[in-house]
PDB file of C-alpha atoms in Angstrom:
ATOM      1  CA  MET A  14      -0.599   0.131   0.015  1.00  0.00           C
ATOM      2  CA  ASP A  15       1.324   3.174  -1.004  1.00  0.00           C
ATOM      3  CA  VAL A  16       1.852   5.452   2.183  1.00  0.00           C
ATOM      4  CA  SER A  17       4.321   8.188   0.924  1.00  0.00           C
ATOM      5  CA  PRO A  18       4.353  11.751   2.505  1.00  0.00           C
ATOM      6  CA  ASP A  19       1.422  13.359  -0.079  1.00  0.00           C
ATOM      7  CA  ASN A  20      -1.097  10.349   0.694  1.00  0.00           C
ATOM      8  CA  THR A  21      -0.215   9.783   4.495  1.00  0.00           C
ATOM      9  CA  SER A  22      -2.467  11.333   5.718  1.00  0.00           C
ATOM     10  CA  ALA A  23      -5.883  10.349   3.683  1.00  0.00           C
ATOM     11  CA  VAL A  24      -4.828   6.936   4.856  1.00  0.00           C
ATOM     12  CA  VAL A  25      -5.030   7.660   8.309  1.00  0.00           C
ATOM     13  CA  VAL A  26      -8.430   9.528   7.647  1.00  0.00           C
ATOM     14  CA  ASN A  27      -9.459   5.814   6.030  1.00  0.00           C
ATOM     15  CA  GLN A  28      -8.227   4.114   8.673  1.00  0.00           C
ATOM     16  CA  TYR A  29      -9.513   5.863  11.821  1.00  0.00           C
ATOM     17  CA  LEU A  30     -13.240   5.931   9.559  1.00  0.00           C
ATOM     18  CA  LEU A  31     -13.294   2.493   8.396  1.00  0.00           C
ATOM     19  CA  ASN A  32     -12.328   1.079  12.094  1.00  0.00           C
ATOM     20  CA  PRO A  33     -15.519   0.384  14.026  1.00  0.00           C
ATOM     21  CA  MET A  34     -16.896   2.602  16.298  1.00  0.00           C
ATOM     22  CA  LEU A  35     -18.182  -0.340  19.163  1.00  0.00           C
ATOM     23  CA  LEU A  36     -16.617  -3.662  19.559  1.00  0.00           C
ATOM     24  CA  ARG A  37     -19.432  -5.061  18.690  1.00  0.00           C
ATOM     25  CA  ASP A  38     -19.402  -3.991  15.176  1.00  0.00           C
ATOM     26  CA  VAL A  39     -16.112  -5.812  14.846  1.00  0.00           C
ATOM     27  CA  THR A  40     -16.131  -8.958  12.011  1.00  0.00           C
ATOM     28  CA  SER A  41     -12.252 -10.259  12.593  1.00  0.00           C
ATOM     29  CA  SER A  42      -9.072 -10.137  14.190  1.00  0.00           C
ATOM     30  CA  SER A  43      -7.464  -6.728  12.454  1.00  0.00           C
ATOM     31  CA  LEU A  44      -9.590  -3.768  12.970  1.00  0.00           C
ATOM     32  CA  TYR A  45     -10.747  -2.541  16.207  1.00  0.00           C
ATOM     33  CA  PRO A  46     -12.106   0.736  17.341  1.00  0.00           C
ATOM     34  CA  ALA A  47      -9.871   3.372  17.918  1.00  0.00           C
ATOM     35  CA  GLU A  48      -9.574   3.390  21.343  1.00  0.00           C
ATOM     36  CA  PHE A  49      -9.681  -0.153  22.238  1.00  0.00           C
ATOM     37  CA  HIS A  50      -6.741  -0.463  20.152  1.00  0.00           C
ATOM     38  CA  GLN A  51      -4.670   2.293  21.749  1.00  0.00           C
ATOM     39  CA  LEU A  52      -5.932   0.867  24.944  1.00  0.00           C
ATOM     40  CA  ILE A  53      -3.886  -2.782  23.742  1.00  0.00           C
ATOM     41  CA  LEU A  54      -1.205  -0.634  22.703  1.00  0.00           C
ATOM     42  CA  GLU A  55      -0.355   0.683  26.117  1.00  0.00           C
ATOM     43  CA  ASN A  56      -0.894  -1.836  28.233  1.00  0.00           C
ATOM     44  CA  SER A  57       1.056  -5.179  28.040  1.00  0.00           C
ATOM     45  CA  THR A  58      -1.363  -8.087  28.467  1.00  0.00           C
ATOM     46  CA  SER A  59       0.572 -10.975  29.519  1.00  0.00           C
ATOM     47  CA  ASN A  60      -1.996 -13.311  29.319  1.00  0.00           C
ATOM     48  CA  SER A  61      -5.686 -13.765  27.699  1.00  0.00           C
ATOM     49  CA  CYS A  62      -7.423 -12.850  31.283  1.00  0.00           C
ATOM     50  CA  GLU A  63      -6.263  -9.090  30.992  1.00  0.00           C
ATOM     51  CA  LEU A  64      -6.811  -9.171  27.488  1.00  0.00           C
ATOM     52  CA  LEU A  65     -10.391 -10.009  28.232  1.00  0.00           C
ATOM     53  CA  LEU A  66     -10.761  -7.500  30.907  1.00  0.00           C
ATOM     54  CA  LEU A  67      -9.500  -4.648  29.016  1.00  0.00           C
ATOM     55  CA  THR A  68     -12.386  -5.690  26.405  1.00  0.00           C
ATOM     56  CA  LEU A  69     -14.807  -5.643  29.450  1.00  0.00           C
ATOM     57  CA  HIS A  70     -13.346  -2.238  30.408  1.00  0.00           C
ATOM     58  CA  THR A  71     -14.301  -0.819  26.925  1.00  0.00           C
ATOM     59  CA  LEU A  72     -17.745  -2.493  27.262  1.00  0.00           C
ATOM     60  CA  LEU A  73     -18.216  -0.405  30.308  1.00  0.00           C
ATOM     61  CA  LEU A  74     -17.391   2.613  28.536  1.00  0.00           C
ATOM     62  CA  GLU A  75     -19.003   2.456  25.549  1.00  0.00           C
ATOM     63  CA  GLY A  76     -22.043   1.451  28.350  1.00  0.00           C
ATOM     64  CA  GLY A  77     -21.332   5.646  29.628  1.00  0.00           C
ATOM     65  CA  PHE A  78     -18.800   4.144  32.353  1.00  0.00           C
ATOM     66  CA  THR A  79     -15.657   6.632  33.098  1.00  0.00           C
ATOM     67  CA  SER A  80     -12.815   5.100  34.781  1.00  0.00           C
ATOM     68  CA  LEU A  81     -11.587   7.008  37.717  1.00  0.00           C
ATOM     69  CA  ILE A  82      -8.226   5.845  36.851  1.00  0.00           C
ATOM     70  CA  CYS A  83      -5.991   8.057  36.669  1.00  0.00           C
ATOM     71  CA  LYS A  84      -3.615   8.074  33.598  1.00  0.00           C
ATOM     72  CA  SER A  85      -0.396   8.171  34.618  1.00  0.00           C
ATOM     73  CA  ALA A  86       2.800   7.938  32.682  1.00  0.00           C
ATOM     74  CA  GLU A  87       5.021   5.879  35.305  1.00  0.00           C
ATOM     75  CA  ALA A  88       1.958   2.774  35.552  1.00  0.00           C
ATOM     76  CA  SER A  89       0.146   1.242  33.078  1.00  0.00           C
ATOM     77  CA  PHE A  90      -3.923   1.027  33.378  1.00  0.00           C
ATOM     78  CA  LEU A  91      -3.343  -2.537  33.931  1.00  0.00           C
ATOM     79  CA  LYS A  92      -0.832  -2.268  36.626  1.00  0.00           C
ATOM     80  CA  GLN A  93      -2.433   0.381  38.558  1.00  0.00           C
ATOM     81  CA  ILE A  94      -5.888  -1.977  38.797  1.00  0.00           C
ATOM     82  CA  THR A  95      -3.775  -5.089  40.047  1.00  0.00           C
ATOM     83  CA  ARG A  96      -4.700  -5.956  43.865  1.00  0.00           C
ATOM     84  CA  SER A  97      -2.845  -9.218  43.281  1.00  0.00           C
ATOM     85  CA  PRO A  98      -2.128 -11.765  40.323  1.00  0.00           C
ATOM     86  CA  ASP A  99      -5.535 -12.508  39.986  1.00  0.00           C
ATOM     87  CA  VAL A 100      -7.685  -9.770  41.292  1.00  0.00           C
ATOM     88  CA  TYR A 101      -8.229  -6.353  39.442  1.00  0.00           C
ATOM     89  CA  GLN A 102     -10.481  -3.792  40.811  1.00  0.00           C
ATOM     90  CA  ILE A 103     -11.816  -0.211  39.239  1.00  0.00           C
ATOM     91  CA  GLN A 104     -13.398   2.748  40.552  1.00  0.00           C
ATOM     92  CA  TYR A 105     -16.463   3.995  38.112  1.00  0.00           C
ATOM     93  CA  CYS A 106     -18.977   6.884  37.507  1.00  0.00           C
ATOM     94  CA  HIS A 107     -21.687   7.315  34.519  1.00  0.00           C
ATOM     95  CA  LYS A 108     -21.359  10.121  32.201  1.00  0.00           C
ATOM     96  CA  PHE A 109     -24.996  10.627  33.355  1.00  0.00           C
ATOM     97  CA  TYR A 110     -24.990  10.135  37.075  1.00  0.00           C
ATOM     98  CA  PRO A 111     -21.664  11.577  38.446  1.00  0.00           C
ATOM     99  CA  ASP A 112     -22.439  11.154  42.029  1.00  0.00           C
ATOM    100  CA  GLY A 113     -22.627   7.517  41.701  1.00  0.00           C
ATOM    101  CA  LYS A 114     -19.381   5.353  42.377  1.00  0.00           C
ATOM    102  CA  ILE A 115     -19.265   2.176  41.309  1.00  0.00           C
ATOM    103  CA  THR A 116     -16.669  -0.209  42.154  1.00  0.00           C
ATOM    104  CA  VAL A 117     -16.029  -3.238  39.517  1.00  0.00           C
ATOM    105  CA  ALA A 118     -13.677  -6.330  40.768  1.00  0.00           C
ATOM    106  CA  PHE A 119     -12.518  -8.872  38.421  1.00  0.00           C
ATOM    107  CA  VAL A 120     -11.736 -11.764  39.628  1.00  0.00           C
ATOM    108  CA  LYS A 121      -9.496 -14.875  37.556  1.00  0.00           C
ATOM    109  CA  MET A 122     -10.790 -18.148  38.953  1.00  0.00           C
ATOM    110  CA  ASP A 123      -8.952 -21.355  36.513  1.00  0.00           C
ATOM    111  CA  GLN A 124     -10.296 -20.734  32.729  1.00  0.00           C
ATOM    112  CA  LYS A 125     -13.167 -18.303  33.754  1.00  0.00           C
ATOM    113  CA  LEU A 126     -13.330 -14.437  34.703  1.00  0.00           C
ATOM    114  CA  ALA A 127     -15.972 -13.692  37.620  1.00  0.00           C
ATOM    115  CA  VAL A 128     -17.400  -9.311  37.217  1.00  0.00           C
ATOM    116  CA  HIS A 129     -18.813  -8.173  40.497  1.00  0.00           C
ATOM    117  CA  GLY A 130     -20.094  -4.341  39.915  1.00  0.00           C
ATOM    118  CA  ILE A 131     -20.779  -3.330  43.844  1.00  0.00           C
ATOM    119  CA  VAL A 132     -23.450  -0.259  44.528  1.00  0.00           C
ATOM    120  CA  GLN A 133     -23.737   0.958  47.621  1.00  0.00           C
ATOM    121  CA  PRO A 134     -26.463   0.659  48.990  1.00  0.00           C
ATOM    122  CA  SER A 135     -28.410  -1.291  46.371  1.00  0.00           C
ATOM    123  CA  GLY A 136     -26.236  -4.634  46.001  1.00  0.00           C
ATOM    124  CA  ASN A 137     -24.386  -6.454  43.748  1.00  0.00           C
ATOM    125  CA  ILE A 138     -24.363  -7.484  39.902  1.00  0.00           C
ATOM    126  CA  SER A 139     -22.292 -10.454  38.808  1.00  0.00           C
ATOM    127  CA  MET A 140     -21.302 -12.590  36.173  1.00  0.00           C
ATOM    128  CA  THR A 141     -19.052 -14.676  35.084  1.00  0.00           C
ATOM    129  CA  LEU A 142     -16.991 -15.253  31.721  1.00  0.00           C
ATOM    130  CA  SER A 143     -14.940 -17.968  30.093  1.00  0.00           C
ATOM    131  CA  ILE A 144     -11.878 -17.024  28.671  1.00  0.00           C
ATOM    132  CA  THR A 145     -11.558 -19.894  25.982  1.00  0.00           C
ATOM    133  CA  ASN A 146     -14.470 -18.841  24.663  1.00  0.00           C
ATOM    134  CA  TYR A 147     -13.432 -15.467  23.273  1.00  0.00           C
ATOM    135  CA  THR A 148      -9.645 -15.596  23.685  1.00  0.00           C
ATOM    136  CA  ASN A 149      -7.265 -18.093  21.637  1.00  0.00           C
ATOM    137  CA  GLN A 150      -3.424 -17.974  22.242  1.00  0.00           C
ATOM    138  CA  SER A 151      -3.298 -15.475  19.215  1.00  0.00           C
ATOM    139  CA  GLY A 152      -5.214 -12.733  21.326  1.00  0.00           C
ATOM    140  CA  LEU A 153      -9.219 -11.874  20.500  1.00  0.00           C
ATOM    141  CA  LEU A 154     -11.086 -13.587  18.679  1.00  0.00           C
ATOM    142  CA  GLY A 155     -12.964 -11.144  16.778  1.00  0.00           C
ATOM    143  CA  ALA A 156     -16.069 -13.014  15.520  1.00  0.00           C
ATOM    144  CA  LYS A 157     -17.029 -13.469  19.031  1.00  0.00           C
ATOM    145  CA  LEU A 158     -16.631  -9.719  20.376  1.00  0.00           C
ATOM    146  CA  SER A 159     -20.500  -9.256  19.065  1.00  0.00           C
ATOM    147  CA  GLU A 160     -21.812 -12.403  21.203  1.00  0.00           C
ATOM    148  CA  LEU A 161     -19.779 -10.421  23.901  1.00  0.00           C
ATOM    149  CA  SER A 162     -20.718  -6.779  23.482  1.00  0.00           C
ATOM    150  CA  ARG A 163     -24.018  -8.347  23.794  1.00  0.00           C
ATOM    151  CA  ASN A 164     -24.333 -10.858  26.739  1.00  0.00           C
ATOM    152  CA  PHE A 165     -21.935  -8.147  28.691  1.00  0.00           C
ATOM    153  CA  LYS A 166     -23.819  -5.842  28.305  1.00  0.00           C
ATOM    154  CA  ASP A 167     -27.566  -7.286  28.378  1.00  0.00           C
ATOM    155  CA  LEU A 168     -26.251  -9.426  31.754  1.00  0.00           C
ATOM    156  CA  PHE A 169     -24.069  -6.809  33.345  1.00  0.00           C
ATOM    157  CA  VAL A 170     -23.577  -3.420  32.162  1.00  0.00           C
ATOM    158  CA  MET A 171     -27.507  -2.243  31.634  1.00  0.00           C
ATOM    159  CA  PRO A 172     -28.090  -4.242  35.251  1.00  0.00           C
ATOM    160  CA  LEU A 173     -25.780  -1.875  36.601  1.00  0.00           C
ATOM    161  CA  VAL A 174     -27.015   1.008  35.656  1.00  0.00           C
ATOM    162  CA  MET A 175     -30.510   0.638  36.856  1.00  0.00           C
ATOM    163  CA  THR A 176     -28.954  -0.313  40.391  1.00  0.00           C
ATOM    164  CA  LEU A 177     -27.294   2.505  40.143  1.00  0.00           C
ATOM    165  CA  ARG A 178     -30.069   5.040  39.259  1.00  0.00           C
ATOM    166  CA  GLU A 179     -32.017   3.060  42.043  1.00  0.00           C
ATOM    167  CA  ALA A 180     -29.278   3.861  44.516  1.00  0.00           C
ATOM    168  CA  LEU A 181     -29.217   7.330  43.662  1.00  0.00           C
ATOM    169  CA  GLY A 182     -33.410   7.835  44.024  1.00  0.00           C
ATOM    170  CA  MET A 183     -34.541   8.101  40.128  1.00  0.00           C
ATOM    171  CA  ASP A 184     -37.423   7.726  38.315  1.00  0.00           C
ATOM    172  CA  ALA A 185     -37.224   6.082  35.544  1.00  0.00           C
ATOM    173  CA  TYR A 186     -35.568   7.373  31.706  1.00  0.00           C
ATOM    174  CA  PRO A 187     -37.342   9.802  29.399  1.00  0.00           C
ATOM    175  CA  LEU A 188     -38.053   8.103  26.344  1.00  0.00           C
ATOM    176  CA  LEU A 189     -34.549   9.121  24.661  1.00  0.00           C
ATOM    177  CA  LEU A 190     -32.728   8.700  27.521  1.00  0.00           C
ATOM    178  CA  ASN A 191     -33.769   5.151  27.950  1.00  0.00           C
ATOM    179  CA  LEU A 192     -31.874   3.934  24.810  1.00  0.00           C
ATOM    180  CA  PRO A 193     -28.218   2.334  25.812  1.00  0.00           C
ATOM    181  CA  HIS A 194     -25.376   4.868  25.910  1.00  0.00           C
ATOM    182  CA  GLU A 195     -24.101   3.043  22.797  1.00  0.00           C
ATOM    183  CA  VAL A 196     -27.168   3.439  20.606  1.00  0.00           C
ATOM    184  CA  LEU A 197     -27.140   7.210  21.379  1.00  0.00           C
ATOM    185  CA  MET A 198     -24.027   7.240  20.376  1.00  0.00           C
ATOM    186  CA  ALA A 199     -24.390   5.387  16.980  1.00  0.00           C
ATOM    187  CA  ILE A 200     -27.476   7.794  16.788  1.00  0.00           C
ATOM    188  CA  LEU A 201     -25.055  11.179  17.337  1.00  0.00           C
ATOM    189  CA  ASP A 202     -22.731   9.839  15.046  1.00  0.00           C
ATOM    190  CA  LYS A 203     -24.650   9.999  12.375  1.00  0.00           C
ATOM    191  CA  LEU A 204     -25.506  14.039  12.640  1.00  0.00           C
ATOM    192  CA  ASP A 205     -23.644  16.767  11.140  1.00  0.00           C
ATOM    193  CA  PRO A 206     -21.967  19.700  13.153  1.00  0.00           C
ATOM    194  CA  ARG A 207     -24.624  22.171  13.573  1.00  0.00           C
ATOM    195  CA  SER A 208     -27.678  19.445  14.879  1.00  0.00           C
ATOM    196  CA  LEU A 209     -25.150  17.853  16.706  1.00  0.00           C
ATOM    197  CA  CYS A 210     -24.532  21.149  18.844  1.00  0.00           C
ATOM    198  CA  TYR A 211     -27.980  21.488  18.553  1.00  0.00           C
ATOM    199  CA  LEU A 212     -29.049  17.890  20.541  1.00  0.00           C
ATOM    200  CA  GLY A 213     -26.036  19.003  23.161  1.00  0.00           C
ATOM    201  CA  GLN A 214     -28.018  22.062  24.528  1.00  0.00           C
ATOM    202  CA  THR A 215     -31.551  20.000  24.985  1.00  0.00           C
ATOM    203  CA  CYS A 216     -30.649  18.749  28.269  1.00  0.00           C
ATOM    204  CA  SER A 217     -27.492  17.724  30.681  1.00  0.00           C
ATOM    205  CA  GLN A 218     -27.422  14.275  30.292  1.00  0.00           C
ATOM    206  CA  LEU A 219     -27.730  14.787  26.358  1.00  0.00           C
ATOM    207  CA  SER A 220     -24.658  16.839  26.701  1.00  0.00           C
ATOM    208  CA  GLN A 221     -22.526  14.457  28.190  1.00  0.00           C
ATOM    209  CA  VAL A 222     -23.119  12.437  25.352  1.00  0.00           C
ATOM    210  CA  TYR A 223     -22.621  15.061  22.878  1.00  0.00           C
ATOM    211  CA  LYS A 224     -18.957  15.993  23.844  1.00  0.00           C
ATOM    212  CA  SER A 225     -17.745  12.461  23.289  1.00  0.00           C
ATOM    213  CA  ASN A 226     -14.375  12.693  21.728  1.00  0.00           C
ATOM    214  CA  THR A 227     -14.808   9.862  20.264  1.00  0.00           C
ATOM    215  CA  ILE A 228     -18.082  11.358  17.797  1.00  0.00           C
ATOM    216  CA  TRP A 229     -15.997  14.855  17.463  1.00  0.00           C
ATOM    217  CA  LYS A 230     -12.556  13.372  16.164  1.00  0.00           C
ATOM    218  CA  ARG A 231     -15.343  11.285  13.275  1.00  0.00           C
ATOM    219  CA  LEU A 232     -17.069  14.385  12.484  1.00  0.00           C
ATOM    220  CA  TYR A 233     -14.062  16.278  11.901  1.00  0.00           C
ATOM    221  CA  LEU A 234     -12.185  14.043   9.750  1.00  0.00           C
ATOM    222  CA  ARG A 235     -15.292  13.172   8.072  1.00  0.00           C
ATOM    223  CA  PHE A 236     -16.046  16.818   7.197  1.00  0.00           C
ATOM    224  CA  VAL A 237     -12.658  18.520   7.661  1.00  0.00           C
ATOM    225  CA  GLY A 238     -10.278  15.640   6.615  1.00  0.00           C
ATOM    226  CA  LYS A 239      -9.499  14.384   3.468  1.00  0.00           C
ATOM    227  CA  PHE A 240     -11.116  11.460   2.422  1.00  0.00           C
ATOM    228  CA  CYS A 241      -9.745   9.252  -0.470  1.00  0.00           C
ATOM    229  CA  PHE A 242     -10.046   5.529  -1.262  1.00  0.00           C
ATOM    230  CA  ILE A 243      -6.474   3.589  -1.084  1.00  0.00           C
ATOM    231  CA  GLN A 244      -4.812   1.597  -3.718  1.00  0.00           C
ATOM    232  CA  GLU A 245      -3.567  -1.203  -2.649  1.00  0.00           C
TER     233      GLU A 245
END
């Protein structure tokens, strides 16, 4: 593939826009969402468990959660969350509900990874995943990511959001905000910049979604960046 200086910027634009925005849209092991790809590059995983953990962390981020772990130049994300060789712990808040704090513990048990979400004082959400069902010696099984995304978000992420809302004494969602965070992201990704700005002014919760760096980067590349087809 030609990546001469004259068309390097076009290659970057093409690569970013053609990358899936969500892990559920991955169809092969060679093309991942840009943020997930960057997370893998920044963390040297030593086993399949850590690779699956980073994948689940990304799915939580797609569900609207934000990690409270501060980025450090001295220690990788994985090192900061490791409590013992088989136990990892991350604190999150949700973009819609910043006053609520959630602790998620990941515990490796042989070839399984148990995930426990702790919301005080409402209760816990737990599920267990088979590590070998989604990874092999070469890494993640790209064809399995859609299934993993669906199962983890349906059985863990969304129940965790509802438990958090209960803990904060909140009523049911308005209709639009009843949609999962990733669906809102997919809708906003279809808007032009002006429409996106108008939507972001309607309420504080949609304002949090519209500020997503992912959406604005894709918008910038789509409307400002130079897009062209690269000859193989």
